[in-house]
mmCIF file of C-alpha atoms in Angstrom:
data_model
loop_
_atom_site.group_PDB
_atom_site.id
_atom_site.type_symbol
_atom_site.label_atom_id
_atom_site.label_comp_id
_atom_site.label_asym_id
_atom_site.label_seq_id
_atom_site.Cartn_x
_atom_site.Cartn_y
_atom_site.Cartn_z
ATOM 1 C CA UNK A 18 89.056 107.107 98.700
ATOM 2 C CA UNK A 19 91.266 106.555 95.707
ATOM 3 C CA UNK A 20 92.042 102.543 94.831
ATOM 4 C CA UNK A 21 96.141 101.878 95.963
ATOM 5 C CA UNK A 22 98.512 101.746 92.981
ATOM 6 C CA UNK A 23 101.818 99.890 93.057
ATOM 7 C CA UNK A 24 104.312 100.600 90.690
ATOM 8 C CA UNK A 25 107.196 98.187 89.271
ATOM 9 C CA UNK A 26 110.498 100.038 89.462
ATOM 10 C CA UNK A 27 114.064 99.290 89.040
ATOM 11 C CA UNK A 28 115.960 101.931 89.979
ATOM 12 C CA UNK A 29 116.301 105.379 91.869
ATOM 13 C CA UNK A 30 115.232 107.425 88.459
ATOM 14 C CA UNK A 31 112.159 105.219 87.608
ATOM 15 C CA UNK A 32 111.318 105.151 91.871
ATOM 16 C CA UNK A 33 111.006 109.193 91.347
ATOM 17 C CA UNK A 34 109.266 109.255 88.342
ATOM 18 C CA UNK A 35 106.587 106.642 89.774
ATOM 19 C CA UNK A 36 106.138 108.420 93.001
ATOM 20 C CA UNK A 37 105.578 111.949 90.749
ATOM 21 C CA UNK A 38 103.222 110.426 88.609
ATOM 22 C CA UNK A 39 101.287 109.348 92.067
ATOM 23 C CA UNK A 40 102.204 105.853 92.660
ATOM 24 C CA UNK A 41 101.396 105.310 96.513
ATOM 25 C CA UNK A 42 103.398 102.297 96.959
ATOM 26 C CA UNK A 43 106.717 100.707 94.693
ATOM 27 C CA UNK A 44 107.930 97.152 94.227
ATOM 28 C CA UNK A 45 111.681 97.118 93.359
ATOM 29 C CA UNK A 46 113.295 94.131 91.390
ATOM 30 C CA UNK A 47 115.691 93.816 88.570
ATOM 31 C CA UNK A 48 115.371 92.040 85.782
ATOM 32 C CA UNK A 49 112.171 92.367 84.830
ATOM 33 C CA UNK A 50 112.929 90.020 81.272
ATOM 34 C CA UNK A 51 112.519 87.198 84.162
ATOM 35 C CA UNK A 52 109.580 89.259 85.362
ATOM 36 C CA UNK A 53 111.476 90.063 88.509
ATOM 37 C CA UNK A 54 114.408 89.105 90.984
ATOM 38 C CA UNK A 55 115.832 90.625 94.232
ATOM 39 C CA UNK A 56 117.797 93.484 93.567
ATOM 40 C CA UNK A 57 121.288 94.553 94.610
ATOM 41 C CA UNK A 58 121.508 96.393 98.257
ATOM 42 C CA UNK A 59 122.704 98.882 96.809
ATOM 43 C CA UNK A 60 119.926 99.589 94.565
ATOM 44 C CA UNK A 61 118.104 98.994 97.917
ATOM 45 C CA UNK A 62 120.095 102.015 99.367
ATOM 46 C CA UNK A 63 119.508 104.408 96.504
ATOM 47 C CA UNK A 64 115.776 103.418 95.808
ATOM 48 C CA UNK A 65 114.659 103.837 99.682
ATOM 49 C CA UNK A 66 116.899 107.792 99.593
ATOM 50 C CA UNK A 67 114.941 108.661 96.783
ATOM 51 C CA UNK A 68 111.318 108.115 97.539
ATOM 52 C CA UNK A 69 109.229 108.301 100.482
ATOM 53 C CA UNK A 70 106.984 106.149 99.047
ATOM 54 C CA UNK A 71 106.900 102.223 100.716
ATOM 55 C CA UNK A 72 108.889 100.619 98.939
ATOM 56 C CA UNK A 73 108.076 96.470 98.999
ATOM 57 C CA UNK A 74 111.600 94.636 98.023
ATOM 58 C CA UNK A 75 111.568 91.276 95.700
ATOM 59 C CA UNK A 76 112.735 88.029 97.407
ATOM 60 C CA UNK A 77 113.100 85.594 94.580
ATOM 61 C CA UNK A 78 116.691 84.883 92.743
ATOM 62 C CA UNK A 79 115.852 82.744 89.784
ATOM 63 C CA UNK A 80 113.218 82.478 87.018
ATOM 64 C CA UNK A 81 109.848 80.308 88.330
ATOM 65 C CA UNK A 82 108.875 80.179 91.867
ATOM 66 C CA UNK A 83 111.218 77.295 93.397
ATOM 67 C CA UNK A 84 113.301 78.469 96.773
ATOM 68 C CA UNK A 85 117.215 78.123 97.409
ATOM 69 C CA UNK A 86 116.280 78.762 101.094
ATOM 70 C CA UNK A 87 119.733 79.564 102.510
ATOM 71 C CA UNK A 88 120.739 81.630 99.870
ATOM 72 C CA UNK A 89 117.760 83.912 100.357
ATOM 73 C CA UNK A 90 117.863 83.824 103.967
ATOM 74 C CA UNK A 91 121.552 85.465 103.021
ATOM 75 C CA UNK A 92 119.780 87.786 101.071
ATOM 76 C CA UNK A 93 117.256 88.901 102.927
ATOM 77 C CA UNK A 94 119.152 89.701 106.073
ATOM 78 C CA UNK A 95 121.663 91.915 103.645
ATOM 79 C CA UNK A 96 118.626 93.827 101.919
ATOM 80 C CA UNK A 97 117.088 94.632 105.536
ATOM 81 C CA UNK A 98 120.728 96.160 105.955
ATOM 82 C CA UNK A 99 120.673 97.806 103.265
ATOM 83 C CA UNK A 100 117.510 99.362 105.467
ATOM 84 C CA UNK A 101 113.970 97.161 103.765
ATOM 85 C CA UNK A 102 111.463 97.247 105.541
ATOM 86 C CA UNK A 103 108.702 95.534 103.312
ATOM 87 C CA UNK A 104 108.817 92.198 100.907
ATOM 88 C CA UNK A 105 107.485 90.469 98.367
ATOM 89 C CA UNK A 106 107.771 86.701 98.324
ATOM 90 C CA UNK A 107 106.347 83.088 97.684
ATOM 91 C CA UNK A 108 107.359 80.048 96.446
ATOM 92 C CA UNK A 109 105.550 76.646 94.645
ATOM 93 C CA UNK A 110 107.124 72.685 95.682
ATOM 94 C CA UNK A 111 107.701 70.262 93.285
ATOM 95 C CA UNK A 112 104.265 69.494 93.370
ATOM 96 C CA UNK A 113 102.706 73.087 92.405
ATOM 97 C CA UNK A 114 101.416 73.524 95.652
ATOM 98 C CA UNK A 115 102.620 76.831 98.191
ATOM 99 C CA UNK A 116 105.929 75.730 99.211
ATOM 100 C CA UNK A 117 104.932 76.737 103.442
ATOM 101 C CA UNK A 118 107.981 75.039 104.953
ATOM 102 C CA UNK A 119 110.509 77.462 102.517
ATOM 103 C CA UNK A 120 108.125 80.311 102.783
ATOM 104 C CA UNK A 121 108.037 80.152 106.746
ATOM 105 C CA UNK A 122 111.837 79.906 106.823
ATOM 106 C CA UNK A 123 111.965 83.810 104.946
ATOM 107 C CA UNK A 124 109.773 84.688 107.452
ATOM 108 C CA UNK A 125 111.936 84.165 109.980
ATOM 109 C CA UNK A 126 113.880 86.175 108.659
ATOM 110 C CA UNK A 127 111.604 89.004 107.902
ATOM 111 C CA UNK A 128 110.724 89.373 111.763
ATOM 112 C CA UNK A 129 107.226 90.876 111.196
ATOM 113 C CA UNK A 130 107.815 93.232 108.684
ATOM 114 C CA UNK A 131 105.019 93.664 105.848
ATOM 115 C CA UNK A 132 104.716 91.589 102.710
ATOM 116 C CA UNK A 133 103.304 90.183 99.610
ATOM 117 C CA UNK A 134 102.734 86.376 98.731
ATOM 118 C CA UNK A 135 103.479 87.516 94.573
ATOM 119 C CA UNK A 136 101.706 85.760 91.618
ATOM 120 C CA UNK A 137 103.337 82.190 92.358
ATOM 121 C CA UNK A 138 99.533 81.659 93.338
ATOM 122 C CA UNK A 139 98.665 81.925 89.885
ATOM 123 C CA UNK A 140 101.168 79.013 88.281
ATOM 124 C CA UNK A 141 100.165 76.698 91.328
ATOM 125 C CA UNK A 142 98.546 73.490 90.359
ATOM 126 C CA UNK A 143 95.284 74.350 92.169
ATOM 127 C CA UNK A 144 94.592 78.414 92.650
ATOM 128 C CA UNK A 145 92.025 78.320 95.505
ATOM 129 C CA UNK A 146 93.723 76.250 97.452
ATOM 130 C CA UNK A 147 97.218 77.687 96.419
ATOM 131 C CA UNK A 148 95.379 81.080 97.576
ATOM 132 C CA UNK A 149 94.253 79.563 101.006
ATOM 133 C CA UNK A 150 97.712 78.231 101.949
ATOM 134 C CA UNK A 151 99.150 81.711 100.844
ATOM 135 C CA UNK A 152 96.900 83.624 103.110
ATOM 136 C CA UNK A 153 97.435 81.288 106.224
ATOM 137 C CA UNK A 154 100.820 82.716 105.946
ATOM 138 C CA UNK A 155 100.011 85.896 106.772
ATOM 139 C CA UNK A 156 100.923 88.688 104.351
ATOM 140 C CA UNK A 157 99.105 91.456 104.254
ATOM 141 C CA UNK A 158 98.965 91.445 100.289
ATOM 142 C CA UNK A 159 98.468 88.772 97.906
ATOM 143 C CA UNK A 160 99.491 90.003 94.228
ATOM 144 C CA UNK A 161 97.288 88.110 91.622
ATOM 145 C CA UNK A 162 96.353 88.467 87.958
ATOM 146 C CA UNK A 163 93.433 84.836 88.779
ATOM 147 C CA UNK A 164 95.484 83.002 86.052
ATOM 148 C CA UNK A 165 98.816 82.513 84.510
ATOM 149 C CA UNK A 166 98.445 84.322 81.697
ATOM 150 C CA UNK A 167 97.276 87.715 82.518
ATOM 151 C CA UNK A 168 94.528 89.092 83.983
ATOM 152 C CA UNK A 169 92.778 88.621 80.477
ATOM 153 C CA UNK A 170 92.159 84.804 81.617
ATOM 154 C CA UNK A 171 91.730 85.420 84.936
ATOM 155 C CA UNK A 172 88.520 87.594 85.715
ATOM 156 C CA UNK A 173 86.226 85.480 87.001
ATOM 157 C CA UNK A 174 88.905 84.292 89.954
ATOM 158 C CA UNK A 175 89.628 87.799 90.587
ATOM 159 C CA UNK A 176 85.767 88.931 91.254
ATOM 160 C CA UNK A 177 85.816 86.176 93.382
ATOM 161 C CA UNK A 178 88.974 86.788 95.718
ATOM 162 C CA UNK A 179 87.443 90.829 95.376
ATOM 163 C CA UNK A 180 84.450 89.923 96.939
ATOM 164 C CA UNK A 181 85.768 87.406 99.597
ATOM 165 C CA UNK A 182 89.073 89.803 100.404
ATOM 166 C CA UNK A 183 87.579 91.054 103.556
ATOM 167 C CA UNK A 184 86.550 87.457 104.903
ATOM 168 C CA UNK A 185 89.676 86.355 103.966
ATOM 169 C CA UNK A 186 92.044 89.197 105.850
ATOM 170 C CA UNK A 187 93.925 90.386 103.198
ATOM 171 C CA UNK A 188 94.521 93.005 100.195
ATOM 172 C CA UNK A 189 93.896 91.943 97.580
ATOM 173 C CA UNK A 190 96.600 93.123 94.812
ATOM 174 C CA UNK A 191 95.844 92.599 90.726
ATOM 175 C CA UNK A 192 98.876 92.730 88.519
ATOM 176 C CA UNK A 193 99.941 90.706 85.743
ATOM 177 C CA UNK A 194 98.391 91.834 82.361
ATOM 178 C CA UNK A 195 96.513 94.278 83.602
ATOM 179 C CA UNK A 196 95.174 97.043 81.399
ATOM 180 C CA UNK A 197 93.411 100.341 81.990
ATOM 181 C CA UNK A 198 89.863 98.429 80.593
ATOM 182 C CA UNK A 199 90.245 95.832 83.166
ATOM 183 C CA UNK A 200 89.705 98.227 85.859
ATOM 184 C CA UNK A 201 85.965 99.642 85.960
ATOM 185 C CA UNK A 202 85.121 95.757 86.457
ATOM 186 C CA UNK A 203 87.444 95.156 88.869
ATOM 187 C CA UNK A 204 86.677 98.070 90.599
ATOM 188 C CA UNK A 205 82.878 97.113 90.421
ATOM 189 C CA UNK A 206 83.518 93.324 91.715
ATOM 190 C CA UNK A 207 85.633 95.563 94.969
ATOM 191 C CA UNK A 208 89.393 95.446 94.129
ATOM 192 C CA UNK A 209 90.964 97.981 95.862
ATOM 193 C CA UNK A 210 94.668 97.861 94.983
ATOM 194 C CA UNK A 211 96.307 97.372 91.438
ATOM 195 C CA UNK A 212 99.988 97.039 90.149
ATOM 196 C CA UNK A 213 101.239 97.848 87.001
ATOM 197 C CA UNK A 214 104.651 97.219 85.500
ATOM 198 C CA UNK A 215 104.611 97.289 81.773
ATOM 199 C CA UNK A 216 101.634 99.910 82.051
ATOM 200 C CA UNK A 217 103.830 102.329 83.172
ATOM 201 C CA UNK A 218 106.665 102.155 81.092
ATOM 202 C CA UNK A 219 107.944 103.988 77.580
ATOM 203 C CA UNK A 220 110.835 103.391 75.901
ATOM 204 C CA UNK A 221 112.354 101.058 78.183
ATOM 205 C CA UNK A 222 111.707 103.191 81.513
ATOM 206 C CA UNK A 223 108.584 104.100 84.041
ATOM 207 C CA UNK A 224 107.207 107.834 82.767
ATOM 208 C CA UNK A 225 105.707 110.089 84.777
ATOM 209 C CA UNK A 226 102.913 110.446 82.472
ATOM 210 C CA UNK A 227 102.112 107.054 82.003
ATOM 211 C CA UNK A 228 101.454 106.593 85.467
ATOM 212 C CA UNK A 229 99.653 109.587 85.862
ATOM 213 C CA UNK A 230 97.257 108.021 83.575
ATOM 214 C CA UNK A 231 96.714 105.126 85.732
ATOM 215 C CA UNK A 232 96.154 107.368 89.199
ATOM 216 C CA UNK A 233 93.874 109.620 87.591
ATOM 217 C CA UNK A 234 91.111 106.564 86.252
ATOM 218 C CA UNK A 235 91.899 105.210 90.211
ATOM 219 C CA UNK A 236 90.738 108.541 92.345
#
């Protein structure tokens, strides 16, 4: 069985073009300059009509990983009106550590629906444990790149979390600098599941093609 692919999009056009190139799963944000932030509902509205692909919805509403807990709980309740169904979330303390108390509160409001603890794992002051408090959360997903900077610096963490991901209970997810040569080792250490933003984009938009590229190295 092919690996999972997970495309960036913003929109309805780029949510089409993903899901023809063979995408099996989206994340939608805006914003991407701040490497991503909840979208409108309405983008919500025209992204979910367009696709049949899952579509897992950004919870975050300002640059770094710090939560304004009532204003997301606002949030979140209007983009599961707007008909979400899946999320992508997490958020760091002052301290650099998962921020559980904030974290639990979204998942009140999320009431059991599917999600993804996002790369706020990889800025926390301490990445194992960072990764343990994530996963006694419960997502299903944890998106990681091992490292801050990319995937580039973060290898050796993400053989690691491949090889433990079934001990551990969850998918792991590798995005975040990831390039078409990262993937035969990855693939060899076990990952299973990769997401690509910039990697599927051309002149300022997700391309068919470029994704295309990506499924056909991941069957």
């Amino acid at each position: 069985m092919g690996a999972l692919l997970e495309v960036i999009v913003l929109d309805a056009a780029e949510a089409e073009a993903a899901q023809a190139g063979g995408a099996d799963r989206l994340e939608l944000v805006r914003d991407l300059a701040a490497d991503g932030l909840t979208p409108e509902p309405s983008t919500v509205r025209s992204v979910l009509a367009a696709t049949d692909l899952p579509v897992r919805v950004m919870v975050r509403d300002q640059p770094g990983f710090a939560a304004d807990a009532d204003a997301l709980r606002r949030r979140v309740g209007e983009l599961r009106e707007a008909g979400a169904r899946e999320f992508v979330l997490g958020f760091l303390d002052a301290y650099g550590q998962v921020d559980v108390g904030a974290t639990r509160e979204m998942l009140a409001e999320l009431d059991g629906c599917p999600w993804t603890f996002h790369r706020a794992v990889d800025h926390a002051a301490d990445y194992r444990l960072a990764w343990d408090q994530a996963v006694s959360l419960g997502p299903d997903t944890v998106l990681t790149a091992g490292a801050p900077d990319g995937v580039d610096e973060g290898l050796a963490h993400l053989r690691e979390r491949a090889e433990r991901q079934d001990v551990d209970g969850v998918a792991l997810l590798v995005g975040g600098g990831l390039r078409q040569e990262h993937l035969a080792d990855l693939r060899a250490a076990g990952a299973r599941a990769f997401h690509i933003g910039t990697g599927a984009r051309a002149g300022g938009s997700v391309q068919v093609e470029r994704v295309r590229s990506w499924r056909e190295l991941l069957i």
